[in-house]
CSV table of C-alpha atoms in Angstrom, one decimal:
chain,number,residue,atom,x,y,z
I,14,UNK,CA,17.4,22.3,19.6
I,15,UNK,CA,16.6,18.5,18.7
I,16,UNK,CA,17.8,17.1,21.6
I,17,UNK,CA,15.6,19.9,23.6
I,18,UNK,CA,12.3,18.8,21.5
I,19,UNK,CA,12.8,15.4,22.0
I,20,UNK,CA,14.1,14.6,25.7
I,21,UNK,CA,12.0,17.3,27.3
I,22,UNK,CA,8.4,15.1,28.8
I,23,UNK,CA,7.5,18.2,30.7
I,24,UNK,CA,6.9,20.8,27.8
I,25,UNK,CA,6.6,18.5,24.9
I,26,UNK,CA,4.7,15.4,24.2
I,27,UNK,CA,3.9,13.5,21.3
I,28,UNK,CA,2.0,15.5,18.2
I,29,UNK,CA,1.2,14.7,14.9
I,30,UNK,CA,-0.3,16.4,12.1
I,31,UNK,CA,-4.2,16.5,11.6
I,32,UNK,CA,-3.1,13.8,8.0
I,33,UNK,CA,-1.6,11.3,10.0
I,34,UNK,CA,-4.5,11.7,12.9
I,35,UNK,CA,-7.1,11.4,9.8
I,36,UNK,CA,-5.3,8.3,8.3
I,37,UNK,CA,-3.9,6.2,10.8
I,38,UNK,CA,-6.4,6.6,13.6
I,39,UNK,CA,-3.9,5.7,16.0
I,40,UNK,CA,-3.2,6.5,20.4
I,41,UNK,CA,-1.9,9.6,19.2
I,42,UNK,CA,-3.7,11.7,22.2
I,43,UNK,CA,-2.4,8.9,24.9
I,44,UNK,CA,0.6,9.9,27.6
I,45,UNK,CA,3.8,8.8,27.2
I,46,UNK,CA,3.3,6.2,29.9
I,47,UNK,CA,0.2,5.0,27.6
I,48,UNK,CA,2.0,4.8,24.4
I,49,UNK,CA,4.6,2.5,26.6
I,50,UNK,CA,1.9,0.0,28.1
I,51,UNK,CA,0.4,0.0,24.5
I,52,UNK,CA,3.3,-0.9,23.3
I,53,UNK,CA,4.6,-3.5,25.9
I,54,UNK,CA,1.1,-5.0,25.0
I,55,UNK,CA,0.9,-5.2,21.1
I,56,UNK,CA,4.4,-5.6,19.9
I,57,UNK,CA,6.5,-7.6,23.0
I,58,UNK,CA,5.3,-10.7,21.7
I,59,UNK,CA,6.6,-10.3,18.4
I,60,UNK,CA,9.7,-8.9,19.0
I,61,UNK,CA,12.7,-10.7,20.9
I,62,UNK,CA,14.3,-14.0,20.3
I,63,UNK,CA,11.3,-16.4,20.9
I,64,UNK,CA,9.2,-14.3,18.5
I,65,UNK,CA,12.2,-14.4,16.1
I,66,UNK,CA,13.0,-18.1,16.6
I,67,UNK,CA,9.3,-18.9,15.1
I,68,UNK,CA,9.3,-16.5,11.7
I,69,UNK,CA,13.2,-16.9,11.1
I,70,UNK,CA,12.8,-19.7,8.7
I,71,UNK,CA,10.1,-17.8,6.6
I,72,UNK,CA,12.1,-14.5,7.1
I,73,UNK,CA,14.9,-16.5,5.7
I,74,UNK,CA,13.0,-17.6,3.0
I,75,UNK,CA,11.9,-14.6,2.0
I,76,UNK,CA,14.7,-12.5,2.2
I,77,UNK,CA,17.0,-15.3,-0.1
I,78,UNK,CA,14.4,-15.3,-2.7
I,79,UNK,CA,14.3,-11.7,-3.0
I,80,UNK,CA,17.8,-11.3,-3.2
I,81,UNK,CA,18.3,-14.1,-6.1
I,82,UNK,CA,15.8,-12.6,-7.8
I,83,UNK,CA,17.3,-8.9,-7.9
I,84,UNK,CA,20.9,-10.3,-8.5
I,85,UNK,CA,19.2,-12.0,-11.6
I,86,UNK,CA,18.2,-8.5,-13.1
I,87,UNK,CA,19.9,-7.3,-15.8
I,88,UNK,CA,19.2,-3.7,-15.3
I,89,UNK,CA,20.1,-1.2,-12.1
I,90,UNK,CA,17.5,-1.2,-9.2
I,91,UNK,CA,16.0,1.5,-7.4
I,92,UNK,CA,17.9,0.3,-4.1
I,93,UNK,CA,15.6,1.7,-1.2
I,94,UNK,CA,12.6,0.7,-3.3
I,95,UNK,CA,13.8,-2.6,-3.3
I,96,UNK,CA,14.8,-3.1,0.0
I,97,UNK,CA,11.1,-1.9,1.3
I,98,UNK,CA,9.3,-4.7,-1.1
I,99,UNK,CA,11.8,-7.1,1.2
I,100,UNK,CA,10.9,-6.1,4.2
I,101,UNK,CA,7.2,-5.5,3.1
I,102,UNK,CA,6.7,-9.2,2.7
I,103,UNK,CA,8.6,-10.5,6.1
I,104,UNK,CA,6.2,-7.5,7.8
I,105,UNK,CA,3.2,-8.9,6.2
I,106,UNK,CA,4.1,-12.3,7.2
I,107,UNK,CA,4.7,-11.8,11.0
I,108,UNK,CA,1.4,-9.9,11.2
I,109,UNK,CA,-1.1,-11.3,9.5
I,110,UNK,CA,0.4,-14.5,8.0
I,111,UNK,CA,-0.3,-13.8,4.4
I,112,UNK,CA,0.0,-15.4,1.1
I,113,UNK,CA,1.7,-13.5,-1.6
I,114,UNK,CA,-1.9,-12.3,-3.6
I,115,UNK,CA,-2.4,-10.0,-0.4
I,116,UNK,CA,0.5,-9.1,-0.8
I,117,UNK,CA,0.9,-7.7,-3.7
I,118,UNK,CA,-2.9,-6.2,-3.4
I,119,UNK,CA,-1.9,-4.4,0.3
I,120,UNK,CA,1.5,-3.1,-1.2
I,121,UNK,CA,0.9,-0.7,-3.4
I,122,UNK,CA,-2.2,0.8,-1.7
I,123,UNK,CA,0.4,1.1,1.1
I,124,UNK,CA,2.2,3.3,-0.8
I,125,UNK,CA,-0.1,5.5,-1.4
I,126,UNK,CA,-1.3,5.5,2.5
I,127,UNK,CA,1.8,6.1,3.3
I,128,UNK,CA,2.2,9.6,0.9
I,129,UNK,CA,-0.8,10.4,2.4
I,130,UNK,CA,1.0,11.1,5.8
I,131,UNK,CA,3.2,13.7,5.7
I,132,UNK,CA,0.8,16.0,2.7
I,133,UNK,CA,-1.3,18.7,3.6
I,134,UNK,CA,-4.9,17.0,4.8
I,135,UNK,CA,-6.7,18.2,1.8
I,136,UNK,CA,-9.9,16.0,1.1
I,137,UNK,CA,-10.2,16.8,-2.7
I,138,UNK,CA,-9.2,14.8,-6.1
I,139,UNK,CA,-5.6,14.9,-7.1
I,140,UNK,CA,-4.6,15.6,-3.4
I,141,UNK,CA,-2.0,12.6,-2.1
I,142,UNK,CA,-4.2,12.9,1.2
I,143,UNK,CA,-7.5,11.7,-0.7
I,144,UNK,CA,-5.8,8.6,-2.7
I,145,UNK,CA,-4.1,7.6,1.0
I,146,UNK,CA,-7.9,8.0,2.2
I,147,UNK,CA,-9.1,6.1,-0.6
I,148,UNK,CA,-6.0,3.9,0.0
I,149,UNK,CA,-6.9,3.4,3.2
I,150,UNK,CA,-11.0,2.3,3.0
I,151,UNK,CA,-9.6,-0.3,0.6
I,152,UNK,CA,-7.1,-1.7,2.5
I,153,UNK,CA,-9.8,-1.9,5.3
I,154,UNK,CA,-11.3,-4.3,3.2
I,155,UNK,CA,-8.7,-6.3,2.4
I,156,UNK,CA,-7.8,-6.9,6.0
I,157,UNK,CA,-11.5,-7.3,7.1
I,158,UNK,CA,-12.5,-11.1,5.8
I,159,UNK,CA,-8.7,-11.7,7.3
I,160,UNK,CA,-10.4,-11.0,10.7
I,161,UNK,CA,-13.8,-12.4,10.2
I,162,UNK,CA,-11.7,-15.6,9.5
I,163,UNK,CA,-9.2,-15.8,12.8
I,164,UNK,CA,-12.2,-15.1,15.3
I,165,UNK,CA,-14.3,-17.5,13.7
I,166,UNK,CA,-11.5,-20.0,14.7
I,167,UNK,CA,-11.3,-18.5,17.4
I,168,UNK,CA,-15.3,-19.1,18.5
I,169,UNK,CA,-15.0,-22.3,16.8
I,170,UNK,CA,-11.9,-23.2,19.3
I,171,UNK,CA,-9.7,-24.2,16.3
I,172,UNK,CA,-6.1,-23.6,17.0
I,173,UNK,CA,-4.7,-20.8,15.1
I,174,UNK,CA,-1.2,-22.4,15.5
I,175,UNK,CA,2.0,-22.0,17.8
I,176,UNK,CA,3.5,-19.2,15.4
I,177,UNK,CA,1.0,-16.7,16.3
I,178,UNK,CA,0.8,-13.5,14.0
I,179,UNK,CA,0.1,-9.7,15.4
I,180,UNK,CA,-3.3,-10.4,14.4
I,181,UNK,CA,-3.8,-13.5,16.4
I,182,UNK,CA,-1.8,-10.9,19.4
I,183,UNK,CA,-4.6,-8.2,18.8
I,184,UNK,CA,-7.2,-10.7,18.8
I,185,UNK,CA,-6.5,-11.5,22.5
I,186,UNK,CA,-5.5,-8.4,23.8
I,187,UNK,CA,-7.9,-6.5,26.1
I,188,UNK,CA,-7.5,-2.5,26.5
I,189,UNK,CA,-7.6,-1.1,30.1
I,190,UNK,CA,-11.2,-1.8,30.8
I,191,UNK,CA,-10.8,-5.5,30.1
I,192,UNK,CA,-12.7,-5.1,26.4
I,193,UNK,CA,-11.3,-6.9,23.3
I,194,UNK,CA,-10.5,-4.4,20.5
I,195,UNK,CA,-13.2,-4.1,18.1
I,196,UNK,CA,-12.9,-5.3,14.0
I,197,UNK,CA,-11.6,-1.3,13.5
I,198,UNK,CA,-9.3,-0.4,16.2
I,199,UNK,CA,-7.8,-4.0,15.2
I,200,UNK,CA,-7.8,-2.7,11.4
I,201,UNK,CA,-6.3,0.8,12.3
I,202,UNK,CA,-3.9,-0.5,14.6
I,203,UNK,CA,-2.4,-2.9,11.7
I,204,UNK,CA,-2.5,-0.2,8.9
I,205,UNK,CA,-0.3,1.9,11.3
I,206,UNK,CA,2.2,-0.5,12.2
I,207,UNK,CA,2.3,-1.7,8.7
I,208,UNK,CA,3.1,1.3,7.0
I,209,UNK,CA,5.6,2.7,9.7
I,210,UNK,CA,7.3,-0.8,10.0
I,211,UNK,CA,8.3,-1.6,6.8
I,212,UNK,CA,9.2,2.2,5.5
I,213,UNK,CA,11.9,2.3,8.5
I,214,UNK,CA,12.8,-1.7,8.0
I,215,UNK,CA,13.8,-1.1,4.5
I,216,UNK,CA,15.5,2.1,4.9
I,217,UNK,CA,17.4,0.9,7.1
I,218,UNK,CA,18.4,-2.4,5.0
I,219,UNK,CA,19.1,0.3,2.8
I,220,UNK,CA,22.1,2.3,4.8
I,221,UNK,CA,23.3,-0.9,5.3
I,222,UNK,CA,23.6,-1.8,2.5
I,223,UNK,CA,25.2,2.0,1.4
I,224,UNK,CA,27.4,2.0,4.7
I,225,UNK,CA,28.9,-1.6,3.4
I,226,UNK,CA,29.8,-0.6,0.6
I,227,UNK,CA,31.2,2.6,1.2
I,228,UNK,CA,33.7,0.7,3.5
I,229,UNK,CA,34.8,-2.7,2.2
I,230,UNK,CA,36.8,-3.6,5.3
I,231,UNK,CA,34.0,-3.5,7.5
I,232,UNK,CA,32.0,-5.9,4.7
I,233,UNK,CA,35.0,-8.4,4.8
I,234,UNK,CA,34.8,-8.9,8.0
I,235,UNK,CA,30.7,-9.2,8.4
I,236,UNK,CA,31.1,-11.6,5.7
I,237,UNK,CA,34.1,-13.7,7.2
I,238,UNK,CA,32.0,-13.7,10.1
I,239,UNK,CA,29.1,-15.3,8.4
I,240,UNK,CA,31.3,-17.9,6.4
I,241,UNK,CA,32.5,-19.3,9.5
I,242,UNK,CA,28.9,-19.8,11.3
I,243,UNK,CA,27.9,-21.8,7.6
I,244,UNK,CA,31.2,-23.8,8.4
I,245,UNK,CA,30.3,-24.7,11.7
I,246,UNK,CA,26.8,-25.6,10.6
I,247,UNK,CA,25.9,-29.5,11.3
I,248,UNK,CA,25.5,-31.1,8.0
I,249,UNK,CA,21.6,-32.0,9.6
I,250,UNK,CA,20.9,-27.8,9.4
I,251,UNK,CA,19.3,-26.0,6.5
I,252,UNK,CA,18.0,-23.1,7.5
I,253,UNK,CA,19.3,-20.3,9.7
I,254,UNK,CA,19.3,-21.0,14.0
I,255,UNK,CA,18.4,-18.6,17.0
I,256,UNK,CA,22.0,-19.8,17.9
I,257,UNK,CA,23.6,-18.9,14.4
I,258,UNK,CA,21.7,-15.8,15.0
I,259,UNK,CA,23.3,-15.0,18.1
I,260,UNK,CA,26.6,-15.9,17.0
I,261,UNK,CA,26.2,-13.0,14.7
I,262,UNK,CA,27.9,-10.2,16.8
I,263,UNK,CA,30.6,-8.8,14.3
I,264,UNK,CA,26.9,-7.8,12.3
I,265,UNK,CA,25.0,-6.9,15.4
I,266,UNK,CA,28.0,-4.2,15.7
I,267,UNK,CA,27.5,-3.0,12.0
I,268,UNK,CA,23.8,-2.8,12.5
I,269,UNK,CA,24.0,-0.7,15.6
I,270,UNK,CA,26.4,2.0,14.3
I,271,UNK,CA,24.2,2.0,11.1
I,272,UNK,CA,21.7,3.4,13.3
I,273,UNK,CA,23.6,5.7,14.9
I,274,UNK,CA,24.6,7.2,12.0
I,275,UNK,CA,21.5,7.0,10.1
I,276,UNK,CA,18.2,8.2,10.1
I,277,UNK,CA,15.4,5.7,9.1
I,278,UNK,CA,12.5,7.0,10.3
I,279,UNK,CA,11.5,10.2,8.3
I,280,UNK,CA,10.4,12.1,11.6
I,281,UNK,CA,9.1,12.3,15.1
I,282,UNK,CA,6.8,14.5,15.8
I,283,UNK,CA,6.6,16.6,18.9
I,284,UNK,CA,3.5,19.3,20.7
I,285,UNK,CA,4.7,21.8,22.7
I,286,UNK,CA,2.4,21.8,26.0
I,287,UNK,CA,3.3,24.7,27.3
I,288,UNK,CA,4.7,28.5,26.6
I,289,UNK,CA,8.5,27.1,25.3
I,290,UNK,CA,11.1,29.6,23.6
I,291,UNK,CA,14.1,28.0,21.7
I,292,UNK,CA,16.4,30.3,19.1
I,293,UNK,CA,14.2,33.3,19.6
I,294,UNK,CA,10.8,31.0,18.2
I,295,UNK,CA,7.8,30.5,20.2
I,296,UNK,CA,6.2,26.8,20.1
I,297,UNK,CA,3.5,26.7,22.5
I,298,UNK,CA,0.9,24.5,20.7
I,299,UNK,CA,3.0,23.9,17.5
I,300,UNK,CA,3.4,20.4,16.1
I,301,UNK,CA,7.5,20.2,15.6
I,302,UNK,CA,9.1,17.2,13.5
I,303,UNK,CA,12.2,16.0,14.6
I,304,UNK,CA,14.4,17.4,11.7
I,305,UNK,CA,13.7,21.1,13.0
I,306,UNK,CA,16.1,22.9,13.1
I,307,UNK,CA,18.6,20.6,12.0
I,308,UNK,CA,21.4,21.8,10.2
């Protein structure tokens, strides 16, 4: 029934629920052809090995100083929690550039953004929908004087940098009629990404983490693996290489069965287009996450 819901283009497409419509204001009417340009547009320049190759020292950064500092607790963690406040930080960096006080102001309204998705879209106190809206207008203006800053270098023709952020991305990038995105589409576009990146980033740093445990063979040799690329190292290195990174296929292995076998993403959602029947239920114009019918 999954499989039917989410490889069938002709009577499905994507759908989401009237919450995540309200809070993330995001392409969610566009084509599947649409959401692939949109995507080849906004997130191709951040992803791959140049992109990597420009944050990895940073990401590196981060990542060890997290880890110290939970190995230095003397009290059990909250694993998944953990592991999003990780990837939280490296997400913020690579898009906006942050320091650590936005951090911590755009993390836990984030949260609360992001409980806000999958309630019922009920606009009244003590609803999770109207704290994620109230979530929402305040991250708004966090991010707002952010932009004001970047295209005032931009008009002033002061170089933003060679490590460009997604914001310095969105900045540039024109939509189909050759127009720049305006201050809000920028803003909605960011909360979006924000939110979905790092909830499936650290979930996925969390199975990883469950998966290697759970089988300590496959941990020995991911970790040989890594001891021998830190005994290869020139003496001249300190941080982590685009090469090192590469040499990492043992890990690459482990990271691509975790996926298989895990889901980090909490759903998909799917419209039926037209008049579709599956198990005796009808679905034209239903709104179907991807767990449906799962068993």
């Amino acid at each position: 029934m999954c499989r039917k819901v989410l490889t069938d283009d002709v009577n499905f497409k994507l759908g989401y629920p009237n919450s995540i419509k309200e809070l993330t204001k995001g392409k969610h009417d566009a084509s599947n052809s649409e959401h692939k340009q949109f995507r080849r547009q906004i997130i191709a320049p951040i992803v791959g090995h140049k992109a990597l190759a420009m944050y990895l020292e940073r990401i590196e950064d981060i990542v060890i100083n997290s880890l110290e500092e939970l190995s230095s607790m003397k009290h059990p963690i909250e694993l998944l929690k953990e592991m999003k406040k990780v990837s939280f930080k490296v997400i913020i960096h690579v898009f906006l550039g942050c320091n650590q006080d936005i951090v911590k102001n755009i993390a836990s309204l984030s949260n609360d953004l992001y409980n806000g998705l999958f309630s019922i879209a009920i606009n009244a106190p003590g609803f999770a929908f109207n704290k994620a809206l109230k979530a929402r207008k305040k991250i708004a203006k966090i991010l707002q004087p952010i932009v004001d800053e970047r295209r005032l270098m931009i008009k002033n023709g002061q170089q933003v940098g060679e490590k460009k952020d997604l914001l310095d991305i969105l900045l540039e990038v024109k939509d189909e009629n050759g127009r720049n995105f305006e201050d809000e589409d920028i803003s909605d576009l960011l909360m979006g990404l924000l939110v979905a990146g790092h909830e499936s980033t650290g979930t996925a740093l969390m199975w990883s983490i469950i998966y290697l445990t759970q089988h300590p063979h496959i941990l020995k040799k991911a970790k040989e693996e890594q001891e021998e690329i830190l005994r290869t190292r020139s003496s001249s290195e300190k941080q982590l290489s685009l090469t090192e990174v590469k040499q990492m296929v043992y890990l690459s292995h482990v990271i691509d069965e975790m996926l298989r076998c895990a889901n980090v993403a909490f759903t998909i959602f799917r419209e039926a287009t037209s008049d579709v029947i599956i198990n005796g239920i009808h679905c034209q114009g239903r709104n179907l996450p991807s767990f449906w019918g799962r068993k």
